[in-house]
Short mmCIF file of C-alpha atoms and ligand atoms in Angstrom, two decimals:
data_model
loop_
_atom_site.label_atom_id
_atom_site.label_comp_id
_atom_site.label_asym_id
_atom_site.label_seq_id
_atom_site.Cartn_x
_atom_site.Cartn_y
_atom_site.Cartn_z
CA MET A 1 197.32 -79.98 -36.49
CA SER A 2 200.78 -80.45 -34.98
CA THR A 3 201.62 -83.65 -33.18
CA VAL A 4 202.23 -83.74 -29.46
CA ALA A 5 204.43 -86.01 -27.38
CA ALA A 6 202.96 -89.42 -26.55
CA PRO A 7 203.22 -90.34 -22.88
CA LYS A 8 206.44 -92.20 -22.21
CA LEU A 9 209.16 -92.52 -19.62
CA HIS A 10 211.52 -89.56 -19.91
CA LYS A 11 214.83 -90.51 -18.39
CA ASN A 12 217.45 -88.10 -17.13
CA PHE A 13 219.81 -86.63 -19.71
CA ILE A 14 223.38 -86.95 -18.51
CA ASN A 15 226.54 -86.68 -20.59
CA GLY A 16 224.58 -86.82 -23.83
CA GLN A 17 222.70 -90.03 -22.89
CA TRP A 18 219.20 -90.76 -21.62
CA VAL A 19 219.91 -92.66 -18.42
CA ALA A 20 217.69 -94.54 -15.99
CA PRO A 21 217.55 -93.26 -12.40
CA SER A 22 219.88 -94.89 -9.92
CA GLY A 23 217.01 -95.61 -7.53
CA GLY A 24 214.51 -96.65 -10.23
CA HIS A 25 211.81 -94.28 -8.95
CA THR A 26 209.52 -92.40 -11.29
CA TYR A 27 206.48 -90.12 -11.08
CA GLU A 28 203.62 -89.13 -13.38
CA ASN A 29 203.12 -85.75 -15.02
CA ARG A 30 199.38 -85.19 -15.61
CA ASN A 31 197.40 -82.52 -17.43
CA PRO A 32 195.98 -80.08 -14.82
CA ALA A 33 192.95 -79.43 -17.06
CA ASN A 34 192.20 -83.15 -17.25
CA THR A 35 194.00 -85.27 -14.73
CA ALA A 36 192.97 -88.44 -16.59
CA GLU A 37 195.49 -87.49 -19.26
CA LEU A 38 199.02 -88.67 -18.63
CA VAL A 39 201.55 -86.34 -20.24
CA GLY A 40 204.57 -88.45 -19.39
CA THR A 41 206.46 -90.30 -16.69
CA PHE A 42 209.63 -88.75 -15.28
CA VAL A 43 212.46 -89.80 -13.04
CA SER A 44 212.44 -89.03 -9.30
CA SER A 45 216.13 -88.31 -9.10
CA SER A 46 218.28 -88.66 -6.01
CA ALA A 47 221.63 -87.24 -4.92
CA ALA A 48 223.40 -90.03 -6.85
CA ASP A 49 221.77 -88.90 -10.12
CA VAL A 50 222.69 -85.30 -9.38
CA ASP A 51 226.30 -86.40 -8.72
CA ALA A 52 226.46 -88.12 -12.10
CA ALA A 53 225.10 -85.02 -13.86
CA VAL A 54 227.50 -82.70 -12.04
CA ASP A 55 230.44 -84.99 -12.89
CA ALA A 56 229.48 -84.90 -16.57
CA ALA A 57 229.12 -81.13 -16.52
CA THR A 58 232.46 -80.74 -14.72
CA GLU A 59 234.22 -82.84 -17.35
CA ALA A 60 232.51 -81.09 -20.26
CA TYR A 61 233.44 -77.69 -18.84
CA LYS A 62 237.13 -78.38 -19.48
CA THR A 63 236.60 -78.17 -23.22
CA TRP A 64 233.41 -76.10 -23.56
CA ARG A 65 234.98 -73.07 -21.86
CA LEU A 66 237.68 -73.06 -24.54
CA VAL A 67 235.31 -73.17 -27.51
CA PRO A 68 235.35 -69.64 -29.00
CA ALA A 69 232.19 -67.80 -27.93
CA PRO A 70 231.07 -67.10 -31.53
CA LYS A 71 231.19 -70.87 -32.13
CA ARG A 72 229.18 -71.56 -29.00
CA ALA A 73 226.73 -68.98 -30.28
CA GLU A 74 226.31 -70.77 -33.61
CA ILE A 75 224.78 -73.70 -31.74
CA LEU A 76 222.38 -71.32 -30.04
CA TYR A 77 221.38 -69.78 -33.37
CA ARG A 78 220.62 -73.24 -34.72
CA ALA A 79 218.63 -74.08 -31.58
CA ALA A 80 216.56 -70.91 -31.94
CA GLU A 81 215.73 -71.83 -35.54
CA MET A 82 214.67 -75.31 -34.44
CA LEU A 83 212.51 -73.94 -31.63
CA LEU A 84 210.82 -71.64 -34.12
CA HIS A 85 210.19 -74.55 -36.44
CA ARG A 86 208.66 -76.65 -33.63
CA LYS A 87 206.88 -73.77 -31.88
CA GLU A 88 203.31 -75.02 -32.32
CA GLU A 89 203.99 -78.56 -31.17
CA LEU A 90 206.04 -77.38 -28.17
CA SER A 91 203.32 -74.91 -27.21
CA ARG A 92 200.62 -77.59 -27.30
CA ASP A 93 202.68 -79.88 -25.10
CA MET A 94 203.23 -77.03 -22.69
CA THR A 95 199.50 -76.33 -22.41
CA ARG A 96 198.96 -80.03 -21.71
CA GLU A 97 201.43 -80.11 -18.86
CA MET A 98 200.99 -76.59 -17.46
CA GLY A 99 197.40 -75.63 -18.30
CA LYS A 100 197.82 -72.06 -19.54
CA VAL A 101 196.05 -71.20 -22.77
CA LEU A 102 197.70 -71.83 -26.10
CA ALA A 103 198.23 -68.13 -26.89
CA GLU A 104 200.27 -67.90 -23.70
CA THR A 105 202.27 -71.08 -24.19
CA ARG A 106 203.12 -69.82 -27.68
CA GLY A 107 204.36 -66.70 -25.92
CA ASP A 108 206.42 -68.82 -23.52
CA VAL A 109 208.10 -70.70 -26.38
CA GLN A 110 208.60 -67.41 -28.24
CA GLU A 111 210.33 -65.99 -25.19
CA ALA A 112 212.75 -68.92 -25.27
CA ILE A 113 213.33 -68.26 -28.98
CA ASP A 114 213.94 -64.56 -28.33
CA MET A 115 216.32 -65.29 -25.48
CA THR A 116 218.23 -67.85 -27.53
CA TYR A 117 218.71 -65.43 -30.45
CA TYR A 118 219.59 -62.60 -28.09
CA MET A 119 222.21 -64.59 -26.21
CA ALA A 120 223.57 -66.05 -29.46
CA GLY A 121 224.24 -62.43 -30.46
CA GLU A 122 226.27 -62.04 -27.27
CA GLY A 123 228.69 -64.65 -28.64
CA ARG A 124 230.21 -61.93 -30.80
CA ARG A 125 230.18 -59.35 -28.02
CA LEU A 126 230.75 -60.49 -24.42
CA PHE A 127 232.46 -57.14 -24.19
CA GLY A 128 235.08 -56.35 -21.60
CA GLN A 129 236.82 -53.01 -21.22
CA THR A 130 240.17 -51.54 -22.14
CA THR A 131 241.38 -48.49 -20.30
CA PRO A 132 244.68 -46.60 -20.08
CA SER A 133 247.10 -47.62 -17.39
CA GLU A 134 248.34 -44.92 -15.05
CA LEU A 135 251.89 -46.03 -15.88
CA PRO A 136 253.74 -45.65 -19.20
CA ASN A 137 254.25 -48.67 -21.46
CA LYS A 138 251.63 -50.65 -19.66
CA PHE A 139 248.32 -51.99 -20.98
CA ALA A 140 245.18 -52.62 -18.92
CA MET A 141 241.95 -54.42 -19.69
CA SER A 142 239.21 -56.52 -18.13
CA VAL A 143 237.69 -59.64 -19.67
CA ARG A 144 234.74 -61.84 -18.79
CA GLN A 145 235.48 -65.38 -17.67
CA SER A 146 233.15 -68.36 -17.44
CA ILE A 147 232.75 -69.80 -13.95
CA GLY A 148 232.01 -73.53 -14.22
CA VAL A 149 229.03 -75.78 -13.59
CA CYS A 150 225.79 -73.87 -13.09
CA GLY A 151 222.95 -75.51 -11.17
CA MET A 152 219.53 -74.31 -12.28
CA ILE A 153 216.30 -74.87 -10.37
CA THR A 154 213.18 -73.68 -12.12
CA PRO A 155 209.43 -73.29 -11.43
CA TRP A 156 206.40 -74.53 -13.36
CA ASN A 157 204.78 -71.31 -14.54
CA PHE A 158 207.15 -70.59 -17.44
CA PRO A 159 208.42 -74.09 -18.22
CA MET A 160 210.52 -73.16 -21.25
CA ALA A 161 211.06 -69.41 -20.94
CA ILE A 162 212.61 -69.50 -17.47
CA PRO A 163 215.04 -72.37 -18.18
CA SER A 164 216.06 -70.49 -21.35
CA TRP A 165 216.68 -67.27 -19.38
CA LYS A 166 219.16 -69.20 -17.31
CA MET A 167 220.68 -71.63 -19.82
CA MET A 168 221.35 -69.38 -22.80
CA PRO A 169 223.45 -66.72 -21.04
CA ALA A 170 225.27 -69.43 -19.06
CA LEU A 171 226.09 -71.43 -22.18
CA VAL A 172 227.19 -68.59 -24.43
CA SER A 173 229.48 -67.45 -21.61
CA GLY A 174 231.19 -70.86 -21.56
CA ASN A 175 229.62 -72.53 -18.52
CA THR A 176 228.04 -75.95 -18.35
CA VAL A 177 224.62 -76.70 -16.88
CA VAL A 178 222.70 -79.09 -14.67
CA LEU A 179 218.99 -78.25 -14.79
CA LYS A 180 216.41 -79.47 -12.26
CA PRO A 181 213.05 -78.46 -13.74
CA ALA A 182 209.85 -78.10 -11.71
CA GLU A 183 208.25 -81.45 -11.00
CA ASP A 184 204.94 -80.31 -12.57
CA THR A 185 206.37 -79.22 -15.94
CA PRO A 186 209.50 -81.17 -16.87
CA LEU A 187 208.44 -81.98 -20.45
CA SER A 188 208.98 -78.45 -21.79
CA SER A 189 212.47 -78.35 -20.27
CA TYR A 190 213.19 -81.73 -21.87
CA HIS A 191 212.13 -80.30 -25.20
CA LEU A 192 214.52 -77.41 -24.76
CA VAL A 193 217.43 -79.72 -23.93
CA GLU A 194 216.57 -82.01 -26.85
CA VAL A 195 216.65 -79.05 -29.20
CA LEU A 196 219.99 -77.80 -27.88
CA THR A 197 221.43 -81.28 -28.28
CA ALA A 198 220.10 -81.62 -31.83
CA ALA A 199 221.62 -78.19 -32.57
CA GLY A 200 225.04 -79.59 -31.73
CA LEU A 201 225.71 -79.01 -28.04
CA PRO A 202 228.46 -81.48 -27.00
CA PRO A 203 227.68 -84.21 -24.42
CA GLY A 204 227.74 -83.08 -20.81
CA VAL A 205 227.36 -79.36 -21.55
CA VAL A 206 223.69 -79.46 -20.59
CA ASN A 207 222.30 -82.15 -18.29
CA ILE A 208 218.83 -82.54 -16.89
CA VAL A 209 217.74 -84.33 -13.73
CA SER A 210 214.04 -84.39 -12.90
CA GLY A 211 212.49 -84.88 -9.51
CA ASP A 212 211.26 -82.98 -6.51
CA GLY A 213 212.84 -80.19 -4.53
CA PRO A 214 214.21 -82.02 -1.50
CA GLY A 215 215.23 -85.13 -3.51
CA ALA A 216 216.92 -83.53 -6.52
CA GLY A 217 216.94 -79.74 -6.04
CA ALA A 218 218.60 -79.74 -2.62
CA PRO A 219 221.58 -81.97 -3.57
CA LEU A 220 222.13 -79.81 -6.66
CA SER A 221 221.97 -76.52 -4.78
CA THR A 222 224.45 -77.72 -2.13
CA HIS A 223 226.82 -79.62 -4.44
CA LYS A 224 230.48 -78.80 -3.78
CA LYS A 225 231.35 -78.85 -7.48
CA VAL A 226 228.60 -76.38 -8.43
CA PRO A 227 229.82 -72.81 -7.91
CA VAL A 228 226.75 -71.09 -9.42
CA ILE A 229 223.08 -71.54 -8.55
CA SER A 230 220.28 -69.83 -10.42
CA PHE A 231 216.87 -70.30 -8.81
CA THR A 232 213.36 -69.12 -9.57
CA GLY A 233 210.56 -70.09 -7.21
CA SER A 234 209.13 -69.29 -3.81
CA THR A 235 210.75 -66.98 -1.27
CA ALA A 236 210.69 -69.80 1.30
CA VAL A 237 212.75 -72.13 -0.89
CA GLY A 238 214.98 -69.27 -2.08
CA ARG A 239 215.92 -68.59 1.52
CA ILE A 240 216.79 -72.27 2.09
CA ILE A 241 218.98 -72.26 -1.02
CA ALA A 242 220.75 -69.02 -0.10
CA GLN A 243 221.49 -70.26 3.40
CA ALA A 244 222.70 -73.64 2.19
CA ALA A 245 224.96 -72.00 -0.41
CA ALA A 246 226.49 -69.42 1.94
CA PRO A 247 229.23 -71.59 3.51
CA ASP A 248 230.67 -72.30 0.06
CA PHE A 249 230.26 -68.69 -1.16
CA LYS A 250 228.40 -69.88 -4.23
CA HIS A 251 227.16 -67.28 -6.64
CA VAL A 252 223.41 -67.40 -6.11
CA SER A 253 220.75 -65.65 -8.14
CA LEU A 254 217.25 -65.77 -6.68
CA GLU A 255 214.01 -64.74 -8.37
CA MET A 256 211.14 -65.18 -5.95
CA GLY A 257 207.70 -63.91 -5.03
CA GLY A 258 205.74 -60.84 -5.96
CA LYS A 259 202.67 -58.91 -4.84
CA ASN A 260 202.44 -56.66 -7.83
CA ILE A 261 200.13 -53.71 -8.14
CA ILE A 262 198.29 -51.75 -10.79
CA ILE A 263 197.55 -48.17 -9.68
CA VAL A 264 194.60 -46.57 -11.44
CA MET A 265 194.66 -42.78 -11.07
CA ASP A 266 191.59 -40.54 -11.44
CA ASP A 267 192.71 -39.39 -14.91
CA ALA A 268 193.40 -42.91 -16.23
CA ASN A 269 191.92 -44.26 -19.43
CA LEU A 270 189.56 -46.53 -17.52
CA GLU A 271 188.90 -48.98 -20.33
CA LEU A 272 192.64 -49.43 -20.86
CA ALA A 273 193.14 -49.92 -17.12
CA VAL A 274 190.41 -52.58 -17.02
CA ASP A 275 192.04 -54.37 -19.98
CA GLY A 276 195.36 -54.25 -18.11
CA ALA A 277 193.87 -55.50 -14.85
CA ILE A 278 192.19 -58.44 -16.62
CA TRP A 279 195.37 -59.47 -18.42
CA GLY A 280 197.64 -58.74 -15.45
CA GLY A 281 195.38 -60.43 -12.90
CA PHE A 282 194.08 -63.46 -14.74
CA GLY A 283 196.64 -64.18 -17.45
CA THR A 284 198.31 -67.54 -16.66
CA THR A 285 195.49 -67.99 -14.09
CA GLY A 286 197.26 -65.40 -11.94
CA GLN A 287 200.21 -67.78 -11.63
CA ARG A 288 202.92 -65.38 -12.78
CA CYS A 289 205.46 -63.89 -10.42
CA THR A 290 204.52 -60.56 -12.06
CA ALA A 291 200.73 -61.11 -11.82
CA ALA A 292 198.73 -58.02 -10.84
CA SER A 293 197.17 -59.48 -7.71
CA ARG A 294 196.45 -55.98 -6.35
CA VAL A 295 194.69 -53.14 -8.08
CA ALA A 296 194.58 -49.80 -6.27
CA VAL A 297 191.93 -47.46 -7.64
CA HIS A 298 191.37 -43.75 -6.98
CA LYS A 299 188.12 -43.26 -5.06
CA SER A 300 186.69 -40.91 -7.67
CA VAL A 301 186.71 -43.66 -10.33
CA TYR A 302 186.46 -46.67 -8.00
CA ALA A 303 182.76 -47.49 -8.49
CA GLU A 304 182.97 -47.26 -12.26
CA PHE A 305 186.19 -49.27 -12.42
CA ILE A 306 184.68 -52.02 -10.24
CA ARG A 307 181.53 -52.13 -12.38
CA ARG A 308 183.46 -52.58 -15.62
CA PHE A 309 186.14 -54.87 -14.17
CA VAL A 310 183.74 -57.29 -12.47
CA GLU A 311 181.56 -57.47 -15.58
CA ARG A 312 184.60 -58.49 -17.64
CA VAL A 313 185.84 -60.99 -15.03
CA LYS A 314 182.43 -62.69 -14.90
CA ALA A 315 182.58 -63.18 -18.67
CA LEU A 316 186.00 -64.89 -18.68
CA LYS A 317 185.82 -68.38 -20.18
CA VAL A 318 187.63 -70.93 -18.03
CA GLY A 319 188.62 -74.37 -19.28
CA ASP A 320 191.12 -76.44 -21.22
CA GLY A 321 193.70 -74.07 -22.70
CA LEU A 322 193.89 -76.06 -25.94
CA ASP A 323 190.38 -74.84 -26.80
CA PRO A 324 190.80 -71.52 -28.66
CA GLN A 325 187.64 -70.10 -27.00
CA ILE A 326 189.14 -70.45 -23.54
CA GLU A 327 190.66 -67.42 -21.84
CA MET A 328 191.87 -68.89 -18.54
CA GLY A 329 193.16 -72.36 -17.68
CA PRO A 330 193.33 -74.34 -14.42
CA CYS A 331 195.56 -74.01 -11.39
CA ILE A 332 198.71 -76.08 -11.80
CA ASN A 333 197.81 -78.76 -9.24
CA GLU A 334 195.52 -79.66 -6.36
CA GLN A 335 197.79 -78.09 -3.76
CA GLN A 336 197.78 -74.76 -5.57
CA LEU A 337 194.00 -74.91 -5.93
CA ASN A 338 193.73 -75.54 -2.18
CA THR A 339 195.98 -72.56 -1.50
CA VAL A 340 193.71 -70.36 -3.62
CA MET A 341 190.60 -71.63 -1.85
CA SER A 342 192.15 -71.05 1.56
CA TYR A 343 193.01 -67.44 0.63
CA VAL A 344 189.41 -66.89 -0.47
CA GLU A 345 188.32 -67.92 3.02
CA ILE A 346 190.93 -65.64 4.56
CA GLY A 347 189.66 -62.74 2.42
CA LYS A 348 186.08 -63.31 3.54
CA GLN A 349 187.10 -63.51 7.19
CA GLU A 350 189.13 -60.32 6.88
CA GLY A 351 186.02 -58.49 5.72
CA ALA A 352 186.93 -57.97 2.08
CA LYS A 353 183.91 -57.84 -0.24
CA LEU A 354 183.70 -60.85 -2.56
CA LEU A 355 182.50 -59.34 -5.84
CA THR A 356 182.70 -62.39 -8.10
CA GLY A 357 184.07 -65.93 -8.06
CA GLY A 358 185.33 -67.34 -4.81
CA ASN A 359 184.67 -70.97 -5.63
CA ARG A 360 186.22 -74.01 -7.21
CA LEU A 361 184.77 -74.91 -10.62
CA ASP A 362 184.08 -78.62 -10.64
CA GLY A 363 180.91 -79.13 -12.66
CA GLY A 364 180.98 -80.86 -16.06
CA ALA A 365 184.34 -80.81 -17.85
CA HIS A 366 185.77 -78.62 -15.09
CA GLY A 367 185.48 -81.60 -12.74
CA LYS A 368 188.40 -83.26 -14.51
CA GLY A 369 190.89 -80.58 -13.53
CA TRP A 370 192.02 -78.04 -10.94
CA PHE A 371 189.83 -75.10 -11.95
CA HIS A 372 188.98 -72.07 -9.83
CA ALA A 373 186.66 -69.23 -10.77
CA PRO A 374 188.31 -65.89 -11.46
CA THR A 375 187.80 -64.01 -8.22
CA VAL A 376 187.68 -60.34 -7.25
CA PHE A 377 187.66 -58.92 -3.74
CA GLY A 378 186.67 -55.26 -3.40
CA ASP A 379 186.99 -52.71 -0.57
CA CYS A 380 190.24 -54.30 0.54
CA SER A 381 192.55 -52.56 2.95
CA ALA A 382 196.23 -52.61 2.08
CA LYS A 383 197.16 -54.57 5.20
CA MET A 384 194.79 -57.50 4.68
CA ARG A 385 196.59 -60.79 4.09
CA ILE A 386 194.99 -61.14 0.65
CA ALA A 387 196.57 -57.77 -0.20
CA GLN A 388 199.95 -58.64 1.30
CA GLU A 389 200.72 -62.31 0.57
CA GLU A 390 201.41 -63.96 -2.75
CA ILE A 391 198.42 -66.18 -3.62
CA PHE A 392 199.57 -67.32 -7.07
CA GLY A 393 196.10 -67.87 -8.42
CA PRO A 394 193.14 -66.08 -10.04
CA VAL A 395 192.38 -63.74 -7.14
CA VAL A 396 192.61 -59.95 -7.40
CA SER A 397 192.27 -57.61 -4.41
CA VAL A 398 191.02 -54.11 -5.24
CA ILE A 399 192.03 -51.35 -2.84
CA PRO A 400 190.49 -47.84 -2.92
CA PHE A 401 192.74 -44.80 -2.25
CA SER A 402 192.41 -41.01 -2.13
CA THR A 403 195.80 -39.49 -3.03
CA PHE A 404 198.81 -40.26 -5.19
CA ASP A 405 201.06 -40.45 -2.12
CA GLU A 406 198.71 -42.93 -0.51
CA ALA A 407 198.81 -45.07 -3.66
CA LEU A 408 202.61 -45.14 -3.56
CA GLU A 409 202.55 -46.08 0.10
CA ILE A 410 200.16 -48.96 -0.62
CA ALA A 411 202.29 -50.06 -3.58
CA ASN A 412 205.52 -50.12 -1.59
CA GLY A 413 203.95 -51.47 1.60
CA VAL A 414 204.48 -55.18 0.85
CA PRO A 415 207.46 -57.47 1.45
CA TYR A 416 208.03 -57.96 -2.29
CA GLY A 417 209.22 -55.64 -5.06
CA LEU A 418 208.95 -57.19 -8.49
CA SER A 419 206.61 -55.24 -10.74
CA ALA A 420 204.31 -52.22 -10.43
CA SER A 421 202.20 -50.27 -12.87
CA ILE A 422 200.43 -46.93 -12.99
CA TYR A 423 197.66 -45.80 -15.30
CA THR A 424 197.68 -42.02 -15.64
CA LYS A 425 197.93 -39.33 -18.30
CA ASN A 426 199.70 -36.95 -15.93
CA VAL A 427 203.38 -36.93 -16.89
CA ASN A 428 204.44 -35.49 -13.53
CA GLN A 429 202.75 -38.31 -11.66
CA ALA A 430 204.10 -40.91 -14.07
CA PHE A 431 207.70 -39.77 -13.55
CA ALA A 432 207.31 -39.52 -9.79
CA ALA A 433 205.92 -43.06 -9.78
CA MET A 434 208.81 -44.33 -11.95
CA ARG A 435 211.20 -42.86 -9.39
CA ASP A 436 209.44 -43.80 -6.17
CA LEU A 437 207.92 -47.23 -6.79
CA TYR A 438 210.49 -49.51 -5.20
CA THR A 439 210.26 -52.44 -7.59
CA GLY A 440 212.58 -53.92 -10.20
CA ILE A 441 210.10 -53.24 -12.99
CA VAL A 442 207.66 -50.35 -13.49
CA TYR A 443 205.10 -50.04 -16.27
CA VAL A 444 203.24 -46.90 -17.26
CA ASN A 445 199.84 -47.40 -18.89
CA ALA A 446 200.47 -51.14 -19.23
CA PRO A 447 199.89 -54.03 -16.82
CA THR A 448 202.52 -55.57 -14.53
CA ILE A 449 203.36 -58.38 -16.93
CA GLY A 450 205.14 -58.36 -20.28
CA ALA A 451 208.90 -58.66 -19.77
CA GLU A 452 211.10 -58.46 -22.87
CA THR A 453 214.24 -60.57 -23.07
CA HIS A 454 216.73 -57.77 -23.69
CA LEU A 455 215.83 -55.80 -20.56
CA PRO A 456 216.80 -56.73 -17.00
CA PHE A 457 214.23 -58.77 -15.07
CA GLY A 458 214.04 -59.07 -11.30
CA GLY A 459 212.92 -57.40 -8.14
CA THR A 460 213.74 -55.74 -4.84
CA LYS A 461 213.22 -56.75 -1.20
CA GLN A 462 212.06 -60.37 -0.78
CA THR A 463 211.68 -60.82 -4.53
CA GLY A 464 215.39 -61.14 -5.18
CA ASN A 465 218.93 -60.88 -3.92
CA GLY A 466 220.15 -58.07 -6.14
CA HIS A 467 220.78 -59.90 -9.40
CA ARG A 468 218.80 -59.46 -12.58
CA GLU A 469 217.97 -62.04 -15.21
CA ALA A 470 217.79 -61.51 -18.98
CA ALA A 471 219.58 -58.72 -20.86
CA ILE A 472 223.25 -58.05 -20.30
CA SER A 473 222.68 -58.42 -16.56
CA ALA A 474 222.37 -62.18 -17.08
CA ILE A 475 225.83 -62.20 -18.64
CA ASP A 476 227.08 -60.31 -15.59
CA PHE A 477 225.78 -63.09 -13.36
CA PHE A 478 227.15 -66.00 -15.38
CA THR A 479 230.65 -64.52 -15.81
CA GLU A 480 233.36 -63.22 -13.54
CA TRP A 481 235.61 -60.30 -14.31
CA LYS A 482 239.32 -60.89 -14.74
CA THR A 483 241.56 -57.84 -14.86
CA LEU A 484 244.73 -58.05 -16.96
CA TYR A 485 247.80 -55.79 -16.75
CA ILE A 486 250.54 -56.14 -19.36
CA ASP A 487 253.72 -54.22 -18.60
CA TYR A 488 256.00 -53.77 -21.65
CA SER A 489 258.36 -51.21 -20.11
CA ASP A 490 260.99 -53.79 -19.08
CA THR A 491 261.29 -52.08 -15.74
CA LEU A 492 259.62 -52.55 -12.38
CA GLN A 493 256.84 -49.97 -12.26
CA ARG A 494 255.05 -49.55 -8.97
CA ALA A 495 251.47 -48.29 -9.22
CA GLN A 496 250.60 -45.38 -6.90
CA ILE A 497 254.32 -45.00 -6.00
CA ASP A 498 256.53 -44.48 -9.05
CA ASN A 499 254.06 -42.18 -10.73
CA ALA A 500 253.20 -40.10 -7.64
CA ASP A 501 254.49 -36.51 -7.59
P1 ADP B 601 206.65 -72.98 -6.68
O1 ADP B 601 206.32 -74.44 -6.71
O2 ADP B 601 205.72 -72.15 -5.89
O3 ADP B 601 207.00 -72.40 -8.02
P2 ADP B 601 208.98 -73.74 -5.17
O4 ADP B 601 209.95 -72.78 -4.57
O5 ADP B 601 208.30 -74.71 -4.29
O6 ADP B 601 207.98 -72.78 -5.89
O7 ADP B 601 209.66 -74.56 -6.35
C1 ADP B 601 210.53 -73.99 -7.29
C2 ADP B 601 211.60 -75.01 -7.62
O8 ADP B 601 212.39 -75.24 -6.45
C3 ADP B 601 211.08 -76.37 -8.06
O9 ADP B 601 211.90 -76.88 -9.10
C4 ADP B 601 211.22 -77.20 -6.80
O10 ADP B 601 211.35 -78.58 -7.05
C5 ADP B 601 212.50 -76.64 -6.22
N1 ADP B 601 212.67 -76.88 -4.77
C6 ADP B 601 211.71 -77.01 -3.83
N2 ADP B 601 212.27 -77.22 -2.61
C7 ADP B 601 213.62 -77.21 -2.79
C8 ADP B 601 214.76 -77.35 -1.92
N3 ADP B 601 214.61 -77.55 -0.62
N4 ADP B 601 215.99 -77.26 -2.46
C9 ADP B 601 216.15 -77.02 -3.77
N5 ADP B 601 215.13 -76.89 -4.63
C10 ADP B 601 213.87 -76.97 -4.17
#
């Protein structure tokens, strides 16, 4: 069996050194499946620590931006190889700090590997454009430029994948980074930074400051020397960050909430749809921004869908994600568990039908962690709060509908727009849904989760602010266009004037 990290004090990583916090404050990172287990102790950083990290990144930027992109990419290739080599150990540590089952943490690490290889490949592309000038003896082209220090603020549900989505495109493009990982899952981000450093990243190019949102995230997101902020987390915090960044016109990318839906049409392969609803609803304990927290089912197959779905949900094995028998882990922390329990009460009060679950699991080994039973509400109306608000836990609201148009209206009738899915064999309906579902991601005959690193990721409405992560769209965010005109005519040529008839 692979080794895992022993609990220790993980200091901040600034300018290639592990440094103690200026204020001396630390906090404990505990296993949500067994809170008696200490995963590690981390620094509660303050504005002074953030300043030191930003200074290091500002200094390192002067040279890193000039390193040829294919050379920057070589470091990323090496890092990807090292991540692959350490995949099992890193996955086990991630399950210990985050709680999701080992199969899923392996997927999380794999996503970081995929992103690192993909962005390393960009080192030999980073394509700009050449185009003819409208004037003779004149050359025109556009090139991508790095921007500077990028502040990154990440959530706990994908502790290595999400930091890699942000760091790899930023780095290959020639930027430097200060990362503030989620307070619940810093260890996986530390592992990623360690690997990049061992792969040869120069001091100061990537820095990490741990701590909470107001203490460490806020000073980073408002720092005058940080022109780029990439954030993934709640819509409430995203709004704070966007407002705080506006006076300085920072480039801000926000990935926020979701209230994703699976639509099950009357002609759907019902067994496949149930498989999708189980994986989409309860994978990562429902704590994915793309989780299928709503399932809308055509009335003609509603009873049968509910029967099969609830039977499967009741059989889900909940526990410590390191146990290979376990299918669903705990909530990330007590606060999240309380949120889930309060939404269960809201659902009951709203008149939704509790079909299974609805309670905390705290008997036996479950008593050591933040476990909640997988929960299904049936007969929901689309406007109930449990069908409108992001719960971020193992709660699925099932909504009956009669027509395709009604299903689309239900799907689009929420404040978010991340991911949507439709199960149907009718190609006309599938294409109409692909066109009319107003979300950043649409799946046909697959659940709402399952992003691949070379396709754009992000959402509409209150899910995002128009940017997309991953794929070439991430390079678009972490670079700026510079347009170059080279006139070799030896005369003054005036565009739109000298060449007009
Ligand atoms: P969640 O915990 O639901 O994923 P949050 O939006 O609370 O979502 O947290 C996402 C990230 O934002 C975390 O790293 C958190 O520390 C950080 N954060 C929270 N509040 C602030 C803030 N006011 N300014 C900057 N970052 C913040």
